[in-house]
Coordinates of C-alpha atoms in Angstrom, one line a residue:
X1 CA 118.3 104.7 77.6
X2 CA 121.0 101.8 77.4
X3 CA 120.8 102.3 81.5
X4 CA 116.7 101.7 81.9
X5 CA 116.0 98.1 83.4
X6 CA 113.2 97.7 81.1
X7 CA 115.6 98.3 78.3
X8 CA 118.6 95.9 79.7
X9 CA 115.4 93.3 79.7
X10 CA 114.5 93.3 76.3
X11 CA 118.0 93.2 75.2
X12 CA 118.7 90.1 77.0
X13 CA 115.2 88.8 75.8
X14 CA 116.6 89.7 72.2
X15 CA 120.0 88.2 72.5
X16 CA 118.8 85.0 73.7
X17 CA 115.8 84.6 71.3
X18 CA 118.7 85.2 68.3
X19 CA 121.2 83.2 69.9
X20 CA 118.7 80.0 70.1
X21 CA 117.5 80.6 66.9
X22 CA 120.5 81.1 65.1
X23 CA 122.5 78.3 66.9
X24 CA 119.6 76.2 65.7
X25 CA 119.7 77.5 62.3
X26 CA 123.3 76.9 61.9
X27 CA 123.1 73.5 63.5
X28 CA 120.7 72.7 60.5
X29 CA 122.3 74.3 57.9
X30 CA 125.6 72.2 58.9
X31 CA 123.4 68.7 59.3
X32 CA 121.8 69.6 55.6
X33 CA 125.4 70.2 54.1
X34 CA 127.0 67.4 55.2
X35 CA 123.5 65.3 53.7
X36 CA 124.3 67.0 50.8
X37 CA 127.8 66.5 50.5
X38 CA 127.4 62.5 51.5
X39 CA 124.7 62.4 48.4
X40 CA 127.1 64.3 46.0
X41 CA 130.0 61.7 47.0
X42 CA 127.5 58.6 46.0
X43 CA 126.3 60.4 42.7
X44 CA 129.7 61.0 41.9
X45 CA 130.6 57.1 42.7
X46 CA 127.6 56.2 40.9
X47 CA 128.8 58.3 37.7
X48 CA 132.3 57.0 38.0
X49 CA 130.9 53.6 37.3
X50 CA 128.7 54.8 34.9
X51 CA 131.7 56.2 32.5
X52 CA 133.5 52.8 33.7
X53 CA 131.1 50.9 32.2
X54 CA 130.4 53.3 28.9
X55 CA 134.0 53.0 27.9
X56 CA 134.6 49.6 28.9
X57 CA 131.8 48.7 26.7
X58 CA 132.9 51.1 24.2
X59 CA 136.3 49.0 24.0
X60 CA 134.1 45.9 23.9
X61 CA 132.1 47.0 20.9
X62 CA 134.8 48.2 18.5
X63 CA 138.2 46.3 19.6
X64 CA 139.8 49.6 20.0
X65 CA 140.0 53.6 21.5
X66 CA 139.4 55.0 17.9
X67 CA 137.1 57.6 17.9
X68 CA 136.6 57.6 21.6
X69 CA 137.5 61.4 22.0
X70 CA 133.9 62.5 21.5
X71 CA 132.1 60.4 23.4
X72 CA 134.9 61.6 26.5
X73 CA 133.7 65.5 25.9
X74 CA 130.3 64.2 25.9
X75 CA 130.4 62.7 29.3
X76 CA 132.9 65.7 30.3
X77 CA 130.3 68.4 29.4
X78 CA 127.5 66.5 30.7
X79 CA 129.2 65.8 34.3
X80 CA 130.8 69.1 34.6
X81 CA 134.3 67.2 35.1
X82 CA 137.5 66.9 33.7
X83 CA 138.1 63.1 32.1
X84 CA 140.9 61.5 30.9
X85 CA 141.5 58.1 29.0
X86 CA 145.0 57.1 29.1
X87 CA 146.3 53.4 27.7
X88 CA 148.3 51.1 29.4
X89 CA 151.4 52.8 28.0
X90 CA 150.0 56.1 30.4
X91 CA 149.2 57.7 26.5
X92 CA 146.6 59.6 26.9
X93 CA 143.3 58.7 24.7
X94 CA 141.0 61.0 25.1
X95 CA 140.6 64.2 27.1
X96 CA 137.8 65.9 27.7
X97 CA 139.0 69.7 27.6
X98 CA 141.7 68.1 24.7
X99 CA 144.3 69.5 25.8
X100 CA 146.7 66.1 26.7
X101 CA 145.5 64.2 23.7
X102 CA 148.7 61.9 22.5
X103 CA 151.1 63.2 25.6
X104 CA 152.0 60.8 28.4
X105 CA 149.7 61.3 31.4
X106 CA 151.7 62.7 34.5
X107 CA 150.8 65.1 37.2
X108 CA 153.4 67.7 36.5
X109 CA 151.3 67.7 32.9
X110 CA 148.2 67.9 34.5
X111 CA 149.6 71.5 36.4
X112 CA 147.2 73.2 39.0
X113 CA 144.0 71.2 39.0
X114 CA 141.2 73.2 41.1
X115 CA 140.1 68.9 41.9
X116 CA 141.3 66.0 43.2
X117 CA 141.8 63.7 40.3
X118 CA 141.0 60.0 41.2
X119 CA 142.0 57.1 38.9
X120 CA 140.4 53.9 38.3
X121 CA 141.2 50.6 36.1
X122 CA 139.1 49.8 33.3
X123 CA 139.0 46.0 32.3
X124 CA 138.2 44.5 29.1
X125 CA 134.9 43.6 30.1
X126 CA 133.0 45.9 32.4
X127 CA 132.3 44.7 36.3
X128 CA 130.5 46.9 39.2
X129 CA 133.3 47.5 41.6
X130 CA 135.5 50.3 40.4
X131 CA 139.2 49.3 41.3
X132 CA 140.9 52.4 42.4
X133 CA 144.6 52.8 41.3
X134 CA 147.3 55.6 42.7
X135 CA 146.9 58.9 40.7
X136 CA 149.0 59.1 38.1
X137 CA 149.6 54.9 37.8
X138 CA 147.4 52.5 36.1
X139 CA 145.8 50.2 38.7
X140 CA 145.2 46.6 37.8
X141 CA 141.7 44.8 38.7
X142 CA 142.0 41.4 39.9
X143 CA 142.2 38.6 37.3
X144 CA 141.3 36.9 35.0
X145 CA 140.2 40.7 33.7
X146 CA 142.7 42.3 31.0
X147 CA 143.7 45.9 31.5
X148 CA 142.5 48.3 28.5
X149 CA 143.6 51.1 30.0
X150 CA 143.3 53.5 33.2
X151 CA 140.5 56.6 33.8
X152 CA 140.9 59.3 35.4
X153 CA 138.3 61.8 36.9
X154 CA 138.5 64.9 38.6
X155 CA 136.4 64.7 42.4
X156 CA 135.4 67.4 44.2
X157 CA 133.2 69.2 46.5
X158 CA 129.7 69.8 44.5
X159 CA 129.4 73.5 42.9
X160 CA 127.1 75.8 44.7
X161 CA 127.3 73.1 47.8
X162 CA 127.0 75.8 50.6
X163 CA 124.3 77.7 48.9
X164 CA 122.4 74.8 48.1
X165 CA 122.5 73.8 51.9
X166 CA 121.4 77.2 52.4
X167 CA 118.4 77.2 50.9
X168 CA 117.4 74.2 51.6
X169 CA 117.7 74.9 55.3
X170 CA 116.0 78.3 54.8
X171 CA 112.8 76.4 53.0
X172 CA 112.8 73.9 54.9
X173 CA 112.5 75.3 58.4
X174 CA 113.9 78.8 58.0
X175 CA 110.6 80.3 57.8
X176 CA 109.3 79.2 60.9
X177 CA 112.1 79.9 62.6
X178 CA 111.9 83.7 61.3
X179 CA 107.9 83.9 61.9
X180 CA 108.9 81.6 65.7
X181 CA 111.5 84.5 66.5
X182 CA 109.1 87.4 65.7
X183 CA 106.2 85.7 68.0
X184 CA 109.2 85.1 70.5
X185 CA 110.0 89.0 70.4
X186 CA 106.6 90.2 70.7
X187 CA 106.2 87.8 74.1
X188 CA 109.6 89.3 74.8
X189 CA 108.4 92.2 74.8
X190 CA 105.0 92.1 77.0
X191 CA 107.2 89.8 79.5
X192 CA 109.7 92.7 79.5
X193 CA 106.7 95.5 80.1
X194 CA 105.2 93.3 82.7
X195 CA 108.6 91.6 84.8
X196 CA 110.0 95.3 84.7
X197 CA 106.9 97.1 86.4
X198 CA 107.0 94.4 89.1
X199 CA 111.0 94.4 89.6
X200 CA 111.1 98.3 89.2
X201 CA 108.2 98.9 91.7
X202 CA 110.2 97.9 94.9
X203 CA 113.4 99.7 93.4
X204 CA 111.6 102.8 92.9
X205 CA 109.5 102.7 96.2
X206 CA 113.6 102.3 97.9
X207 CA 114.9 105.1 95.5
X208 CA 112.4 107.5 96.3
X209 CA 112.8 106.9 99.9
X210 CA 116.4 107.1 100.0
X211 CA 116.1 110.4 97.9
X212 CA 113.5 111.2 100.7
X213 CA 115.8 109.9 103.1
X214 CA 119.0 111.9 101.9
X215 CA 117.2 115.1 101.8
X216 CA 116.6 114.6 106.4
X217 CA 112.9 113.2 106.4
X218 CA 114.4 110.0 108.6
X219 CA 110.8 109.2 108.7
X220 CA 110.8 107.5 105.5
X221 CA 110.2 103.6 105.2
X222 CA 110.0 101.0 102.6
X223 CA 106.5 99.0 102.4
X224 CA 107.7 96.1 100.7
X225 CA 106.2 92.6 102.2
X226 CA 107.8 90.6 99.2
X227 CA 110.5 88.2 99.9
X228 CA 113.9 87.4 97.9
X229 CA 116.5 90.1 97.2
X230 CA 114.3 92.8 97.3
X231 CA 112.7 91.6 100.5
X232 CA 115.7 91.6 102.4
X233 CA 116.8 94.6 100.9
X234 CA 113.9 96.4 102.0
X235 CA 114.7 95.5 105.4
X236 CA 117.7 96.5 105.5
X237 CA 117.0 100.1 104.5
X238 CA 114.1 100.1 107.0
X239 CA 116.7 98.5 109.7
X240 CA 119.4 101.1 108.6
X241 CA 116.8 103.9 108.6
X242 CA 115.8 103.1 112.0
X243 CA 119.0 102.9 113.3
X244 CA 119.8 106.2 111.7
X245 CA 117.0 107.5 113.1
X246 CA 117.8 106.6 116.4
X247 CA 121.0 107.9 116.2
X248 CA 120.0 111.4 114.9
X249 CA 117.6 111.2 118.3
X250 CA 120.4 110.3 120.3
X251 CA 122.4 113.5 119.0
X252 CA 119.9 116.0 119.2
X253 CA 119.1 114.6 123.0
X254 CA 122.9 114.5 123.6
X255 CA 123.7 118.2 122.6
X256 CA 120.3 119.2 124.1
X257 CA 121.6 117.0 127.6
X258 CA 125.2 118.4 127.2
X259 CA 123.6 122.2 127.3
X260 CA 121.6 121.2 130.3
X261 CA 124.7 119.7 132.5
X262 CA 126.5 122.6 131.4
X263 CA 124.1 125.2 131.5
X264 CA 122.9 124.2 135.7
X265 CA 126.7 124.8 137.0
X266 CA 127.6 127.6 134.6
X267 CA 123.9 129.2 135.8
X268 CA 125.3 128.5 139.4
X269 CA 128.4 130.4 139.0
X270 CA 127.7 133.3 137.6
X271 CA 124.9 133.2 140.0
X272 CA 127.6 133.3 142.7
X273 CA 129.7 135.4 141.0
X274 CA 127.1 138.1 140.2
X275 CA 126.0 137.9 143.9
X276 CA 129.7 138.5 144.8
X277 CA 130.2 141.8 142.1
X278 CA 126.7 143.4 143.4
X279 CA 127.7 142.6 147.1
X280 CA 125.0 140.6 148.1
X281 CA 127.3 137.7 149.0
X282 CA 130.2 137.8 150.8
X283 CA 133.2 135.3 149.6
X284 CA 133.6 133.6 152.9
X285 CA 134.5 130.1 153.3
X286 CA 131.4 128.7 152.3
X287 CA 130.5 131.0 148.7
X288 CA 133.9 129.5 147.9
X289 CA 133.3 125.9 148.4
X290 CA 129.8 126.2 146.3
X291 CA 131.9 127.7 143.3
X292 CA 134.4 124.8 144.3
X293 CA 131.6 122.4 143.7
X294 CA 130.3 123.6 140.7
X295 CA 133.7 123.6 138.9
X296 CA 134.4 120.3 140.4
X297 CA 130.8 119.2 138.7
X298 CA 131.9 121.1 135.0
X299 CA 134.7 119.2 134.6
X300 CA 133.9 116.0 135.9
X301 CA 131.1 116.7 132.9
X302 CA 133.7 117.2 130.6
X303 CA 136.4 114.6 131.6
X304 CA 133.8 111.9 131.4
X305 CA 132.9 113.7 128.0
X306 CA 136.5 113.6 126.3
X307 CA 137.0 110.0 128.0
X308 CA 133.8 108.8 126.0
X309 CA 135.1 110.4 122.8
X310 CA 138.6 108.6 123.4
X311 CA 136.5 105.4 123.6
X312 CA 134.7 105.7 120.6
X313 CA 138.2 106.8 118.8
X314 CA 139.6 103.5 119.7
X315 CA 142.5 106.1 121.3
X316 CA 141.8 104.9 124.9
X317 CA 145.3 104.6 126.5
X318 CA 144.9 101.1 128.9
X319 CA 147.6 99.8 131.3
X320 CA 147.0 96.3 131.3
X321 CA 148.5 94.1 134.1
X322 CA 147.5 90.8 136.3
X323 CA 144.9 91.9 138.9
X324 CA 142.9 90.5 141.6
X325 CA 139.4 91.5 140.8
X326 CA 138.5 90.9 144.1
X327 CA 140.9 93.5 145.7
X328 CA 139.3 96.4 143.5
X329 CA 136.0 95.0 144.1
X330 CA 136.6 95.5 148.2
X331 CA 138.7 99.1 147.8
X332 CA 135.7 100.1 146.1
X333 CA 133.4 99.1 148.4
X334 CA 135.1 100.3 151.3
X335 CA 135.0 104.3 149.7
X336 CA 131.4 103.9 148.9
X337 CA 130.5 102.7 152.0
X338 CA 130.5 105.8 153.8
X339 CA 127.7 107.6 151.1
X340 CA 125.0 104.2 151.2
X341 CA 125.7 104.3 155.1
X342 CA 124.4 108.4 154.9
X343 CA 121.3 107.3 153.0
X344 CA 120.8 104.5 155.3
X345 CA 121.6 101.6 152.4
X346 CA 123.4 98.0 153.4
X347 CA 126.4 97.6 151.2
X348 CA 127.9 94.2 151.1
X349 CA 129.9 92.0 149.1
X350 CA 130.4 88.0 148.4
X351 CA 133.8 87.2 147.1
X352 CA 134.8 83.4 146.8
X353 CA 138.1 82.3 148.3
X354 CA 140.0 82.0 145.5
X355 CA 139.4 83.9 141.9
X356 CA 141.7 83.7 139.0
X357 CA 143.8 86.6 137.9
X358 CA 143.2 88.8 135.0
X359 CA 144.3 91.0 132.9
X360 CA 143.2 94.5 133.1
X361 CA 143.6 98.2 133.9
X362 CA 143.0 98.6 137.4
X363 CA 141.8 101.7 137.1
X364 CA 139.3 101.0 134.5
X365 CA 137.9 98.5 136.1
X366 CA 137.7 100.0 139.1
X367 CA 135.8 102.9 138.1
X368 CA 133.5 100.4 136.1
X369 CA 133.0 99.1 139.5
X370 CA 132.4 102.4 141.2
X371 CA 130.0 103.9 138.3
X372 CA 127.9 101.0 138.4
X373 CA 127.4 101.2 142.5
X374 CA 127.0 104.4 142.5
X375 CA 124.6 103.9 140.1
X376 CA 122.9 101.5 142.7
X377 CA 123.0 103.5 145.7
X378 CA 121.2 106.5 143.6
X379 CA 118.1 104.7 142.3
X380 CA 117.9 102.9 145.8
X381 CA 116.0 104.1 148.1
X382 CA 116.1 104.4 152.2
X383 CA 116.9 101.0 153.5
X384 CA 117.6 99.1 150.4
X385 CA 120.2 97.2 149.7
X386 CA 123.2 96.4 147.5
X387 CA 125.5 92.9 146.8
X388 CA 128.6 92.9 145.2
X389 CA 129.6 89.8 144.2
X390 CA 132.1 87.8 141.7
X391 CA 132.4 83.9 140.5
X392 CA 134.4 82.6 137.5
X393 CA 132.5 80.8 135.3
X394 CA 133.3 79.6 131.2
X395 CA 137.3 80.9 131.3
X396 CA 135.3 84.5 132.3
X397 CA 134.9 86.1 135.5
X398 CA 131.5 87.9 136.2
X399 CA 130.9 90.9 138.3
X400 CA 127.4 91.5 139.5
X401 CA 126.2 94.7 141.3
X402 CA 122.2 94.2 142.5
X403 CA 120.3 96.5 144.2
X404 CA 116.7 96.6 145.8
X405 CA 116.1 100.0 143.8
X406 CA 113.1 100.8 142.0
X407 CA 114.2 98.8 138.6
X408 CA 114.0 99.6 135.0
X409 CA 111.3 99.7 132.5
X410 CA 111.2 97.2 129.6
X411 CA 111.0 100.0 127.3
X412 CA 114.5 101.7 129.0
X413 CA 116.9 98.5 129.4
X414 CA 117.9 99.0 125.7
X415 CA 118.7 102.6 125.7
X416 CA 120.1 102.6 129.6
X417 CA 123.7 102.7 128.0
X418 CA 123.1 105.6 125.9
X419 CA 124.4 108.6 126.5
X420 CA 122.9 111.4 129.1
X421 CA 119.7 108.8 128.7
X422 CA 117.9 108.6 132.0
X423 CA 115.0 106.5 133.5
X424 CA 114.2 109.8 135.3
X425 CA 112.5 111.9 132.2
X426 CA 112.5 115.0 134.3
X427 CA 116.4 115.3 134.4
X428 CA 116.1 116.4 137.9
X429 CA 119.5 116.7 139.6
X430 CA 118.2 114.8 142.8
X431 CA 120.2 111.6 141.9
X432 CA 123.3 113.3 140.8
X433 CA 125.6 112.4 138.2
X434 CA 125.6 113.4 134.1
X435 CA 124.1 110.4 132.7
X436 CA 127.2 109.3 131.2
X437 CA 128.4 106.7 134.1
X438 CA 126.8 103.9 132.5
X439 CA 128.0 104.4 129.0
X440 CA 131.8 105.0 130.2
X441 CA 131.4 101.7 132.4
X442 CA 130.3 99.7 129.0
X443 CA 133.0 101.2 126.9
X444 CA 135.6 100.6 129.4
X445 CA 134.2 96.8 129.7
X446 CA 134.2 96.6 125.8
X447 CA 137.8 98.1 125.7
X448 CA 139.1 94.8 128.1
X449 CA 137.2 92.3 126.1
X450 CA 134.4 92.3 128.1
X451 CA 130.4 92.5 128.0
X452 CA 128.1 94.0 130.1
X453 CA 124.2 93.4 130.7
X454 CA 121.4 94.1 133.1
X455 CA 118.4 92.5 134.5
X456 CA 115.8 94.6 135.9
X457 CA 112.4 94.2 137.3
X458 CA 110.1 97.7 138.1
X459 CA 109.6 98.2 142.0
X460 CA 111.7 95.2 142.5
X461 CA 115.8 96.4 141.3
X462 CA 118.2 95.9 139.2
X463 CA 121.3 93.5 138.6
X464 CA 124.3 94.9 136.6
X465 CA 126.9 91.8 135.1
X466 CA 129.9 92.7 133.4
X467 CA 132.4 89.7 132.2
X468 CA 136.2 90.1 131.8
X469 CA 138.1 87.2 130.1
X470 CA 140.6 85.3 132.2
X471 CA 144.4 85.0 131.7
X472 CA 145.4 82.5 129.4

């Protein structure tokens, strides 16, 4: 449950709503205490004066402190406070809980008061400004005022302050905040119901079609049109499924192309050899050179096959050294020549004067060279031709092999360095080869750094370019 979207939704909704709410609450509760606190500090002032002004008046009236002890409980019990009349002698008068009545006034006597006790003057005749005076001390008012004696009064914080503050804040706006949050949780909710169908509906459409998808149905695609997150993430599945897809072709054509270049020699042979056992061939010269040639073929098929796998392993053992690319380029030539001569091609080369030196395997490249003419010279036909060439160009040198063959399709240029892939669908053995030339020659390119493209037109030919960097 605590893992369902829709339920990780509300939850947020929930904390948020309580979070505002109660950070608002507390933020009035706090504002209403301190109101209430700053009016308890200017009723308590405006008592202070008040008793000031009783007693003073008091003193006025009779000429003395006799028989001021009641009147102190009085305004003691009516203030909730602790009061104390002392004379200037620090005697105390009057006391409100009478416990000090007739001992000297010190803090030590006072013991643990739960308030602050703040002391204030008291002139012979009464006057608004209350003069402070150092608890414990009589403080003197200005003149011409005579000092009749020194009052002191406990200060505090109001009783019940916090609760108070509390339920103010509760009646005041606490009410509409509680019915505010339950309308907030409700919306929560419907938002929740409604947001979670329309998030969950591309993440369900992707999980059912990667459950789909792990189970071997490659066929399986997100429809998704939406943009954002969930756009692109829908593409990407679709993009990784297609690629996947692709691949999975690829393997079932490669296995079905490895049994098929395997199958025609080993077919041959024991052809041969079955010929040979029932006597209907003899092993002269010539039986022996066929079997030659079809062993030859096997593991040329099977050299290319572990030199691909090598490739792909990253475990390609190179020799790199400084070569002239135009020396392999005319070796290469020269032992092809002989095969586009038989099938009446024209085989030339244009090599510039001077070409820098790089760094390569010779051997690679050379049969990079030799799998891309031969390529050439078996998709052109009687009388076409082939160029060679090389130029440096952007701290790269470029190798271009075009022919006048009968070209590419669109549709083929993309897949032409796959594996076994052929533009001839009928895997006829007319143009020789295992349909791996072309991917070795890219692998090999890619091993030195290199890229390699091709530019075809149908009925027209094709132009192979592969680019090696140049020593630095």
């Amino acid at each position: 449950m605590i893992h369902n979207l829709t339920f990780r939704l509300l939850a947020a909704f929930a904390i948020v709503i309580i979070v505002i709410f109660g950070s608002v609450f507390f933020l009035t509760y706090r504002t209403t205490h301190t109101q209430i606190s700053q009016v308890g500090d200017r009723l308590e002032t405006l008592q202070d004066r008040r008793v000031q002004s009783e007693l003073s008046r008091y003193y006025q009236l009779t000429g003395s402190w006799d028989g001021v002890q009641p009147i102190v409980v009085q305004w003691g019990n009516l203030y909730g406070r602790r009061i104390i009349l002392t004379d200037n002698n620090n005697t105390v008068i009057a006391d409100s809980t009478e416990k000090m009545v007739g001992t000297v006034y010190t803090e030590k006597a006072m013991g643990q008061q739960p308030m602050a006790m703040v002391s204030f003057a008291l002139a012979e005749q009464p006057f608004d400004a209350l003069v402070p005076a150092q608890s414990g001390t009589t403080g003197a008012p200005p003149s011409p005022m005579t000092i009749i004696g020194t009052l002191h009064i406990t200060h505090g914080e109001m009783p019940d302050l916090n609760r108070t503050a509390l339920q103010i804040s509760y009646n005041s706006i606490g009410i509409y905040f509680l019915r505010g949050g339950i309308i907030a949780l409700v919306i929560a909710i419907i938002l929740t119901f409604f947001l979670s169908r329309r998030i969950l509906s591309p993440v369900k459409a992707l999980t059912k079609a990667a459950r789909k998808f792990g189970n071997g149905d490659f066929s399986q695609r997100v429809d998704y049109k939406g943009k954002g997150e969930f756009g692109e993430l829908a593409s990407s599945f679709n993009s990784m499924a297609d690629d996947i897809d692709a691949a999975q072709r690829l393997r079932r054509n490669m296995v079905a192309d490895v049994a098929h270049e395997l199958r025609t020699p080993l077919s041959n042979l024991k052809g041969y050899l079955e010929a040979i056992s029932d006597g209907v061939v003899q092993p002269d010269e010539a039986t022996i050179h066929s079997l030659q040639e079809e062993t030859s073929s096997l593991s040329h098929l099977v050299e290319d096959l572990q030199e691909l796998s090598l490739a792909d392993a990253g475990e390609l053992k190179m020799n790199f050294q400084p070569e002239n690319i135009s020396d392999l380029i005319d070796e290469t030539v020269a032992a092809l020549n002989p095969k586009a001569t038989s099938k009446e091609l024209t085989l030339t080369s244009e090599l510039p004067d001077v070409i820098p030196t790089i760094n390569i395997d010779s051997h690679r490249i050379k049969q990079v060279i030799y799998n891309l003419m031969e390529n050439a010279i078996a998709h052109t036909p009687k009388g076409g031709k082939i160029n060679v060439s090389a130029r440096e160009q952007d701290n790269k040198v470029f190798v271009s092999i075009a022919d006048t063959g009968e070209g590419i399709p669109p549709e083929d240029i993309k897949l032409i360095f796959e594996r076994f892939y052929r533009v001839d669908k009928s895997r006829t053995r007319a143009t020789g080869g295992s349909g791996l030339g072309l991917t070795i020659a890219k692998r090999l390119v890619e091993a030195h750094g290199g890229t390699i493209t091709v530019q075809s037109t149908v009925g027209q030919g094709s132009t192979f370019t592969f680019s090696l960097p140049v020593n630095k």
